[in-house]
Short mmCIF file of C-alpha atoms and ligand atoms in Angstrom, two decimals:
data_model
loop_
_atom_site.label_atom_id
_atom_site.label_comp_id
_atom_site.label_asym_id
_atom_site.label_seq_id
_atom_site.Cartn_x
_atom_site.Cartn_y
_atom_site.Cartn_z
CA UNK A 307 0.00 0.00 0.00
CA UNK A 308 2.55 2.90 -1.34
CA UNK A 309 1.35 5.93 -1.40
CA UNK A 310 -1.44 6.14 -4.26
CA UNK A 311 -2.17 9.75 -3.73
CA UNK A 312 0.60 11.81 -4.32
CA UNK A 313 -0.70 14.76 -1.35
CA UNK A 314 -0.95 13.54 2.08
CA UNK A 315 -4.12 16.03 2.38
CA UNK A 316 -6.00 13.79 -0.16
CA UNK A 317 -4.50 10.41 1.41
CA UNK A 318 -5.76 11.48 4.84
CA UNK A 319 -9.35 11.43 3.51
CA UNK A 320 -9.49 8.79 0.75
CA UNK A 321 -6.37 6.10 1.67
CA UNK A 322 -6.60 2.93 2.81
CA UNK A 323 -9.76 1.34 2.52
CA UNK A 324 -12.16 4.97 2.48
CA UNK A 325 -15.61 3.60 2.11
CA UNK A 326 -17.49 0.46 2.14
CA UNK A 327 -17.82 -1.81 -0.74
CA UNK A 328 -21.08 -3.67 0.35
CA UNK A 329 -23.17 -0.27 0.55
CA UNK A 330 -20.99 2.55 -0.60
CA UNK A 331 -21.32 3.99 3.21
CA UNK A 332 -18.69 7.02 2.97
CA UNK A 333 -17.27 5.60 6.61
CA UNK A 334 -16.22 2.26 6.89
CA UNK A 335 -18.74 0.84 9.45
CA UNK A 336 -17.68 -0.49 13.15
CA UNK A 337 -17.32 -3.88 12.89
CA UNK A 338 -18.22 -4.73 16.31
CA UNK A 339 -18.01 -8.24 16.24
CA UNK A 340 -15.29 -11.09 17.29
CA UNK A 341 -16.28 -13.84 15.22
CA UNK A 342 -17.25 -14.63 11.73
CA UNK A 343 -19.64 -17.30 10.62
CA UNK A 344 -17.80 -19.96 8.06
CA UNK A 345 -19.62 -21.36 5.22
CA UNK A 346 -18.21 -24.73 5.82
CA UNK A 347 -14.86 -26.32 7.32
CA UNK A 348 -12.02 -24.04 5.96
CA UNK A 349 -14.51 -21.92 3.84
CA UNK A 350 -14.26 -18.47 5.00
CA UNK A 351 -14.72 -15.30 4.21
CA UNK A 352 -11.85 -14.02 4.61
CA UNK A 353 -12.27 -13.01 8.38
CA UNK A 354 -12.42 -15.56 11.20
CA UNK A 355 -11.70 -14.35 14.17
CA UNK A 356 -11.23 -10.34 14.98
CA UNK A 357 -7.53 -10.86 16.65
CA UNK A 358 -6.72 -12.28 13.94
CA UNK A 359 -8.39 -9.82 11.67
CA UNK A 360 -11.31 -7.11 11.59
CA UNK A 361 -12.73 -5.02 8.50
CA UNK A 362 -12.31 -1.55 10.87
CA UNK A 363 -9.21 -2.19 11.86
CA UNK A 364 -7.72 -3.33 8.23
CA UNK A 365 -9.34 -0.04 6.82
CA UNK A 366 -7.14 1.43 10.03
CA UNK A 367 -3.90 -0.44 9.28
CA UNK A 368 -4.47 0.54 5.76
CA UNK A 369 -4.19 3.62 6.03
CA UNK A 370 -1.63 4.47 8.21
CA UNK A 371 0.61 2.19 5.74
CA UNK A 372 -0.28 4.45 3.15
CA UNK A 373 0.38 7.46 4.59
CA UNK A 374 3.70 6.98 6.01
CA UNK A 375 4.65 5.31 2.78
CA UNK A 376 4.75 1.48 4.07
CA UNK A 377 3.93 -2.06 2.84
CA UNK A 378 1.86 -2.62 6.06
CA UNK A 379 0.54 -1.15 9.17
CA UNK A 380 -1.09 -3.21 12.32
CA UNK A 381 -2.84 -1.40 14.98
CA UNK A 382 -2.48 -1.95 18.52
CA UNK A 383 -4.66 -1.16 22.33
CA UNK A 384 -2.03 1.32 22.72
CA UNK A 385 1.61 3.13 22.14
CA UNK A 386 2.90 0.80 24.27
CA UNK A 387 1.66 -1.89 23.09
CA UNK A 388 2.78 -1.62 19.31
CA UNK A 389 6.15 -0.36 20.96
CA UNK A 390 5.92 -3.84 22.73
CA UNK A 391 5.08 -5.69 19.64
CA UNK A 392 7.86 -4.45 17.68
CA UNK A 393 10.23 -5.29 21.02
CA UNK A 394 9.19 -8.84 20.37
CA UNK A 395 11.10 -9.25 17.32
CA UNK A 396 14.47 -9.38 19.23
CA UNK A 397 15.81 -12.49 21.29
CA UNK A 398 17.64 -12.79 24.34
CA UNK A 399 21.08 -11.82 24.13
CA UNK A 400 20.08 -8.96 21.85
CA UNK A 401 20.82 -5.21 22.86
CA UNK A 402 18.49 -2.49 22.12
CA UNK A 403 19.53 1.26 21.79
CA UNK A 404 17.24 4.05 22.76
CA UNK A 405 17.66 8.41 22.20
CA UNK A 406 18.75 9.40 25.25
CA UNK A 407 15.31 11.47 25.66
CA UNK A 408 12.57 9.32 24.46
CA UNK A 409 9.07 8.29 26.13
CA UNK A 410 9.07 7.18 29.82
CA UNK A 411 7.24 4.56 28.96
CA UNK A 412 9.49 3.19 26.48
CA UNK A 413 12.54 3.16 28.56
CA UNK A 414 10.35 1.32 31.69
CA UNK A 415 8.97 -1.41 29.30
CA UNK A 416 12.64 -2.02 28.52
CA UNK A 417 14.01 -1.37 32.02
CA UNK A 418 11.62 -3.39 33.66
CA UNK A 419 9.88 -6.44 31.41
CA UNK A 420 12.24 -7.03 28.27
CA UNK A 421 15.60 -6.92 30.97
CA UNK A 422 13.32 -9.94 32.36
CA UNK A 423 14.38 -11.70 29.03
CA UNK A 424 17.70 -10.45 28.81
CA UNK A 425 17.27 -8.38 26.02
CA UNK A 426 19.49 -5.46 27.36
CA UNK A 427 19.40 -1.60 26.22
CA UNK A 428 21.86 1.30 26.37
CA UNK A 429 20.36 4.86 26.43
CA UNK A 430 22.94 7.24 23.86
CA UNK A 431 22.44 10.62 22.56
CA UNK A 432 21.71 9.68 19.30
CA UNK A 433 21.54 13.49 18.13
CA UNK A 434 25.35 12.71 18.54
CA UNK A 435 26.21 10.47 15.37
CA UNK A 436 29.92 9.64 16.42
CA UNK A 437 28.44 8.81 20.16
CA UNK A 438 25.96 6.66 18.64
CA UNK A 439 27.99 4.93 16.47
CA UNK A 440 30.75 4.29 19.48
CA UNK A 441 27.54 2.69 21.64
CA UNK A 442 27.51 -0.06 19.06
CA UNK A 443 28.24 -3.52 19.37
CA UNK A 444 27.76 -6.98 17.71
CA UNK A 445 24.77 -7.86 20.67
CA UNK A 446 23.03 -4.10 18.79
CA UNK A 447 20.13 -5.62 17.09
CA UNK A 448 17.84 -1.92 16.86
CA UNK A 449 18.13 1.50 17.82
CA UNK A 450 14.53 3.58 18.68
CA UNK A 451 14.79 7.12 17.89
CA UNK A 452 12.47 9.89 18.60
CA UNK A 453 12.57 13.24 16.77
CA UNK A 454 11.95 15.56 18.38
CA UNK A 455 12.74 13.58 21.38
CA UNK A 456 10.69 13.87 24.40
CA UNK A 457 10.41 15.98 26.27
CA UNK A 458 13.56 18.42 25.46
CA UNK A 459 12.98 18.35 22.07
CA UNK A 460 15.97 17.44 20.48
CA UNK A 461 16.58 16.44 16.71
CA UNK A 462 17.93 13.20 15.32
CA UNK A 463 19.65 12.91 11.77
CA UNK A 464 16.91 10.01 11.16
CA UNK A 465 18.34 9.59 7.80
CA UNK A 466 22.34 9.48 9.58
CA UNK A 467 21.80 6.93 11.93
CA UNK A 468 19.84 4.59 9.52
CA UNK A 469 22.99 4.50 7.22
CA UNK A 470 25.25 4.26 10.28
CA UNK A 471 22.87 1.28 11.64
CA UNK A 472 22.56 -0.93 8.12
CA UNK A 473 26.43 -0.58 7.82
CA UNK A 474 25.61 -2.68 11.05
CA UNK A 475 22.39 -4.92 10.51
CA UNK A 476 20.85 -2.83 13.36
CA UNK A 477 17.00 -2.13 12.92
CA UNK A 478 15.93 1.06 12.95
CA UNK A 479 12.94 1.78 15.10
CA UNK A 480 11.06 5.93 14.87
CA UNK A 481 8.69 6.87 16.93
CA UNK A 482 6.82 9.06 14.99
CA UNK A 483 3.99 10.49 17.49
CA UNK A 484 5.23 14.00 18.07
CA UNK A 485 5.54 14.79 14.53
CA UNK A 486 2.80 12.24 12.33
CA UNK A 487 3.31 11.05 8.83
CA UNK A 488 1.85 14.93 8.14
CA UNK A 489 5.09 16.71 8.90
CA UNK A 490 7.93 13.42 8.49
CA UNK A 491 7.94 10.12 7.05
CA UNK A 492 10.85 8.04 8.97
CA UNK A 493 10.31 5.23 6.55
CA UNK A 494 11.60 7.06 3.65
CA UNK A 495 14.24 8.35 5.42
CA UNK A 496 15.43 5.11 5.57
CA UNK A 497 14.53 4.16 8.80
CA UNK A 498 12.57 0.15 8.95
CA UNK A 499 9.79 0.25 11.54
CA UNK A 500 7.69 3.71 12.31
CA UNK A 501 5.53 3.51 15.92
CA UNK A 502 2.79 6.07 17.00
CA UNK A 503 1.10 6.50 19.98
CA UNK A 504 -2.15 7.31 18.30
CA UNK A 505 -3.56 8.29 21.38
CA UNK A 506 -2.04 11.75 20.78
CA UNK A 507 -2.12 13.74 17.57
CA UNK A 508 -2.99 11.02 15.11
CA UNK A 509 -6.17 10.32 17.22
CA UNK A 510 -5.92 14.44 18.36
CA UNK A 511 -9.01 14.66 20.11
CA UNK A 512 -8.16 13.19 23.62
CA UNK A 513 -10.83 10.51 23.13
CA UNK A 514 -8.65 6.99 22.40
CA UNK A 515 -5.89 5.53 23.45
CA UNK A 516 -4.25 3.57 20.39
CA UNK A 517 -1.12 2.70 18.82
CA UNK A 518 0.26 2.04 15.79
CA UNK A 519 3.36 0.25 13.71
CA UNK A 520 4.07 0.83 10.33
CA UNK A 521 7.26 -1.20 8.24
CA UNK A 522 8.04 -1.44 4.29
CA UNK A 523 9.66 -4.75 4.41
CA UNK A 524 7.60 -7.70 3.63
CA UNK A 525 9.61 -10.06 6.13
CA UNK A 526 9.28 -7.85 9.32
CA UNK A 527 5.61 -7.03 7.65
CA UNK A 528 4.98 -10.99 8.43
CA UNK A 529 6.40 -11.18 11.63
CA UNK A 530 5.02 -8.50 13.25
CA UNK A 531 1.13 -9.28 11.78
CA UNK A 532 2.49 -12.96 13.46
CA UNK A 533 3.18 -10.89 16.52
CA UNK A 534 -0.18 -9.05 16.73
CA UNK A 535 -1.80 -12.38 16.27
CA UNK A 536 0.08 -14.03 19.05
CA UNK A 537 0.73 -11.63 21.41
CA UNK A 538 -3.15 -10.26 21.23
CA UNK A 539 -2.86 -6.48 21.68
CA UNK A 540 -4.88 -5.41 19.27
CA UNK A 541 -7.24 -2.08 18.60
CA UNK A 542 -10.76 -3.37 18.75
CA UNK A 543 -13.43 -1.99 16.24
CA UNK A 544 -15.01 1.66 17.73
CA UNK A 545 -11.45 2.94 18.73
CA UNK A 546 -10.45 1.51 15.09
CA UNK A 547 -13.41 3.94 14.12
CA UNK A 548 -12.31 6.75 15.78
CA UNK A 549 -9.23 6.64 15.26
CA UNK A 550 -9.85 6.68 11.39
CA UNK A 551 -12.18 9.74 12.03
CA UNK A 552 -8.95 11.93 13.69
CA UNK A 553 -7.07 11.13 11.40
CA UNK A 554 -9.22 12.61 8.48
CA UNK A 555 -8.40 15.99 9.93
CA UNK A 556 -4.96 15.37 11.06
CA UNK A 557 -3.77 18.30 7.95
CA UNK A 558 -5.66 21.26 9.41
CA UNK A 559 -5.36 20.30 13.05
CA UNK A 560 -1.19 20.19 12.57
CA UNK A 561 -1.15 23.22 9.94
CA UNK A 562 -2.51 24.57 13.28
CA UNK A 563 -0.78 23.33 16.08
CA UNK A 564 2.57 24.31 14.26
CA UNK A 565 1.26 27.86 13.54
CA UNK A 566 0.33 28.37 17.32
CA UNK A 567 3.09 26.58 18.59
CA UNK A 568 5.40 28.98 16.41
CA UNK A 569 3.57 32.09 17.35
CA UNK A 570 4.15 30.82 21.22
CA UNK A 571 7.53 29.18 21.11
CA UNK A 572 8.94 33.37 19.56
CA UNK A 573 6.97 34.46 22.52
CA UNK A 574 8.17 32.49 25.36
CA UNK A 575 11.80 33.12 23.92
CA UNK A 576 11.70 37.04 24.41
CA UNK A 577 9.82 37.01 27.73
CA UNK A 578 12.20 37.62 30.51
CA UNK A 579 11.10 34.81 32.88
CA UNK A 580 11.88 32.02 30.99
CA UNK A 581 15.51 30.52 31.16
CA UNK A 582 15.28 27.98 28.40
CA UNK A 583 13.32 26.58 25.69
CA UNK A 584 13.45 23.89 23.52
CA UNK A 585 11.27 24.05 20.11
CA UNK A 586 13.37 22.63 17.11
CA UNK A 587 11.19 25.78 14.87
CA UNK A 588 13.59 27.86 16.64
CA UNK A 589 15.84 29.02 13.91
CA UNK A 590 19.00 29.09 16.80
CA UNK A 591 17.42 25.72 18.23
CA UNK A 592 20.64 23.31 18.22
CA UNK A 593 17.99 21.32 15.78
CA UNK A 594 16.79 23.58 13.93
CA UNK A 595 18.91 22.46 10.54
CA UNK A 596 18.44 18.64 10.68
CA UNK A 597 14.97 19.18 11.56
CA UNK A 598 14.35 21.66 8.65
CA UNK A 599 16.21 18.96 6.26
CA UNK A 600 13.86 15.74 7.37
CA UNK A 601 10.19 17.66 8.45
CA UNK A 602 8.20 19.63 6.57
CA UNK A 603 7.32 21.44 10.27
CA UNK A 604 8.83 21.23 13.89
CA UNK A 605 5.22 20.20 15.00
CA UNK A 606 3.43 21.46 18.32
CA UNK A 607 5.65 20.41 21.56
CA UNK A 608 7.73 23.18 23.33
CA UNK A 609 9.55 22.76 26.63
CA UNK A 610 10.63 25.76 28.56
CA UNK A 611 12.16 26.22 32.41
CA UNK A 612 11.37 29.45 34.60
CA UNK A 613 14.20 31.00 36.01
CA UNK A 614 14.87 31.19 39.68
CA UNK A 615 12.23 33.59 41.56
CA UNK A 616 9.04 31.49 39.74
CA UNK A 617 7.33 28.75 41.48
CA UNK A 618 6.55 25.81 38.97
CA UNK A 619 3.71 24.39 41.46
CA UNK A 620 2.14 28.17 41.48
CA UNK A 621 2.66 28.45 37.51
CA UNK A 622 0.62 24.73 36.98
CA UNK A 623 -2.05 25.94 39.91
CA UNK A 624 -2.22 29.39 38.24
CA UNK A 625 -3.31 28.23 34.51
CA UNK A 626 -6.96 28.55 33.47
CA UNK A 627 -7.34 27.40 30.05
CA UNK A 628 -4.80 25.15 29.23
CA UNK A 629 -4.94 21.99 31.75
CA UNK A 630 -2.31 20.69 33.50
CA UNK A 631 -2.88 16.34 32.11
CA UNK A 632 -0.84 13.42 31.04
CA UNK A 633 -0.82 12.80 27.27
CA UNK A 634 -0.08 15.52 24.30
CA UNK A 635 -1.54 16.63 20.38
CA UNK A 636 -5.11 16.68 21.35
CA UNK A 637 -6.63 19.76 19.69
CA UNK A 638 -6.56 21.15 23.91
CA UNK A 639 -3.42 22.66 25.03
CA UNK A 640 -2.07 20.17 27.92
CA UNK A 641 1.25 21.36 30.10
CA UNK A 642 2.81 18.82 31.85
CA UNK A 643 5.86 18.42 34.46
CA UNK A 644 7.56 15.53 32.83
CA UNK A 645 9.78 14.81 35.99
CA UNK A 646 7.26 14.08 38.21
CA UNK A 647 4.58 13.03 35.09
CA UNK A 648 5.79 11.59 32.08
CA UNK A 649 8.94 10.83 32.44
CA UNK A 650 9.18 9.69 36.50
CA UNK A 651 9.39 6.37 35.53
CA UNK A 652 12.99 7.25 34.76
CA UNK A 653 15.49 7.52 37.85
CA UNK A 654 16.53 10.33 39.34
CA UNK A 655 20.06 10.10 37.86
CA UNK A 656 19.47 9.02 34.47
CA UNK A 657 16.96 12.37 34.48
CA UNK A 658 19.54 14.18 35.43
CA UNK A 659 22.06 13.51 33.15
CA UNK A 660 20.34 13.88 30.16
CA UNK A 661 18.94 17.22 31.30
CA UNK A 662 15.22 16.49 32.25
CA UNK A 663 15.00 18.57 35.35
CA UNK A 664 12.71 19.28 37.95
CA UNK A 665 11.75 22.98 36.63
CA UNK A 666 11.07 21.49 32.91
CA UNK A 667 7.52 22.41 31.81
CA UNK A 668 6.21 20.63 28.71
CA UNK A 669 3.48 21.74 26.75
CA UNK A 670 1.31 20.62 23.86
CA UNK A 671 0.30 23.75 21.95
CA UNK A 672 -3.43 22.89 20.97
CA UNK A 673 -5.41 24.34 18.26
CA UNK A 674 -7.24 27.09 20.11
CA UNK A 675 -6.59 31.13 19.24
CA UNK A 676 -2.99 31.25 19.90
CA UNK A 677 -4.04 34.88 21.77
CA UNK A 678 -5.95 33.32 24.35
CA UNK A 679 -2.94 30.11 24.48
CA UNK A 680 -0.58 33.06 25.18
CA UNK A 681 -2.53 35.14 27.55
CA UNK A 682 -3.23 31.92 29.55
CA UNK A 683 0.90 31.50 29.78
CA UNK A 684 1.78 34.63 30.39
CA UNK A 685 -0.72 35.42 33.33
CA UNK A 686 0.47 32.41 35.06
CA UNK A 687 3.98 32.97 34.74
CA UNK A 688 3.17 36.15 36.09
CA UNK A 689 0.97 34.76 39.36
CA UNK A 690 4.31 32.08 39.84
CA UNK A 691 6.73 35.15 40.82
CA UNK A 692 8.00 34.14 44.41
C1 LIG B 78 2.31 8.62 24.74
C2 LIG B 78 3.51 8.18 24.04
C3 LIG B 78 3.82 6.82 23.92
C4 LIG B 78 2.98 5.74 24.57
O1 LIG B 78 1.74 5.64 23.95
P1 LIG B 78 0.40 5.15 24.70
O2 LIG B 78 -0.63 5.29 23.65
O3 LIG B 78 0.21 6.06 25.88
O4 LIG B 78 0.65 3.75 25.14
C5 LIG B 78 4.94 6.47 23.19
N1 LIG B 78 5.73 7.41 22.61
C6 LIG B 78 5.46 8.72 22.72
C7 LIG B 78 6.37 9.71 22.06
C8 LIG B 78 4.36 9.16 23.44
O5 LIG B 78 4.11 10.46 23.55
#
């Protein structure tokens, strides 16, 4: 499923399977059911059971194939889980490399229930090519990148480290979420496997939790659907649904979140209480450049630290319109504290060293009048002042 329509606007709407052969129903309906009736011993229909395979979901995995340019896409109860399904390509003994920002979540899954299996990781700044390629050794089976990284926000050479890692045989793994198939396409940057957390802008209403795995390869295309089959962790039928419904709006929501997050990130920079901030749209952001070269945006997240004299707990208690929640890219601006939040699943130290400190705010620039967005900051930057 390669890209038939040459603009992802037109894709968003019309790719994969669009509408529904039986009736012509513009949607493709919610197949709410688990089982398919067989019109007699090995005669059937092409479905048979809804792990195994459901009409909503293929119309799902269709599409998100097509639009970040893959051979197949499987769809999964969550990020993790599709994070987790693509984790259980690799075998004991195996060593997995991770950005030395990425998801909480992704570095506890491996901390904590693939270590159990002796698949082992290393965390590297892969923003650093020459300290990524020095991390590497014959047990380095894949490396998962995330750019921009969560949550400071820093840019990976996708395209660099996939030619350092197939000098190698090492699989490259992208989390896509902060920046959807809308604004880069990892796949034909060379990297092998794309993940989402769907739940987020893909989704972008704050209504699902979903993930996603996209790959171009018809091997790893069979091993993961093998996976999904196996393993069980699939997206049932209404979130399926859903899901497909976000994404038909994914181009205006991120044209946007990128607009207001631009207007906001220039904002924050000149205002005298902030003492850092990280958005790669930045044009003296350290990733400004690489970002530029692989992204047709730097997408919605900014991170940003008050100086000394403001009172983080006062700025989160002092906000009014944009809510202080787990979770990012729904079309509501969310802040979070990712030391305590998102990210407390990593220790103290590790935090530490790769600069995730306790006075780092994060927030998801939603799709509301950037005015108001701004306002809302600025007021309760103003009520933190010690
Ligand atoms: C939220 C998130 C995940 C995890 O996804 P869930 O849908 O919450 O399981 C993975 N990666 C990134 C970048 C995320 O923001």
């Amino acid at each position: 499923m390669m890209n038939r329509y040459k603009n992802i606007n037109t894709a968003l709407i019309h790719g994969g399977i669009s509408i529904d052969e039986r009736t012509g129903a513009v949607n493709v309906p919610i197949y709410q059911t688990s089982t398919y009736k067989q019109d007699g011993l090995g005669k059937m229909r092409g479905y048979e059971y809804s792990r195994t395979g459901n009409p909503t979901r293929e119309a799902l995995e269709a599409l998100i194939a097509e639009l970040e340019g893959g051979i197949a896409g499987f769809a999964f109860g969550s990020g993790m889980a599709a994070t987790t399904a693509v984790l259980s390509l690799f075998k004991s003994g195996d060593r997995v490399l991770i950005s030395s920002n990425v998801y909480g979540g992704t570095f506890r899954v491996l901390n904590n229930i693939f270590d159990n299996f002796n698949i082992s990781y290393g965390i590297v700044d892969t923003s650093d090519l020459t300290a990524f390629e020095s991390a590497i050794n014959k047990d380095v089976k894949a490396v998962i990148i995330e750019s921009p990284a969560n949550p400071l926000m820093t840019v990976t050479d996708i395209a660099a480290v996939a030619d350092i890692s197939h000098n190698h045989g090492i699989c490259v793994i992208v989390d896509n979420t902060f920046m959807t198939p809308y604004l880069q396409r990892p796949l034909a940057l060379g990297a092998d496997i794309v993940v989402h957390s769907a739940t987020k802008y893909l989704g972008g209403h704050s209504d699902l939790v979903a993930g996603l795995a996209v790959v171009k390869d018809k091997g790893l295309a069979e091993r993961i659907a093998y996976i999904q089959n196996a393993t069980g962790g699939v997206l049932g039928p209404f979130d399926s649904f859903l899901l497909i419904k976000g994404i038909k709006t994914l181009g205006v929501r991120m044209d946007r979140h990128v607009e207001n997050a631009t207007k906001i990130a220039e904002s924050l920079k000149t205002n005298a209480a902030v003492k850092s901030i990280h958005y790669p749209g930045l044009k003296d952001d350290p990733g400004y450049e690489v970002n530029k070269k692989q992204a047709d945006a730097a997408g919605a997240m900014i991170s940003f630290e008050l100086k000394e004299g403001y009172d983080i707990r006062r700025f989160f208690e002092s906000l009014e319109l944009i809510m202080l929640a787990e979770s990012l890219g729904g079309v509501e601006s969310l802040v979070c504290h990712p030391s305590s939040m998102t990210h407390a699943s990593i220790p103290e130290d590790i935090r530490k060293k790769v600069g995730i400190t306790d006075g780092l705010i994060r927030l998801s620039v939603g799709i509301e009048d950037a005015d108001d967005i701004l306002t809302d900051l600025n007021r309760a930057i103003e009520r933190s002042r010690t």
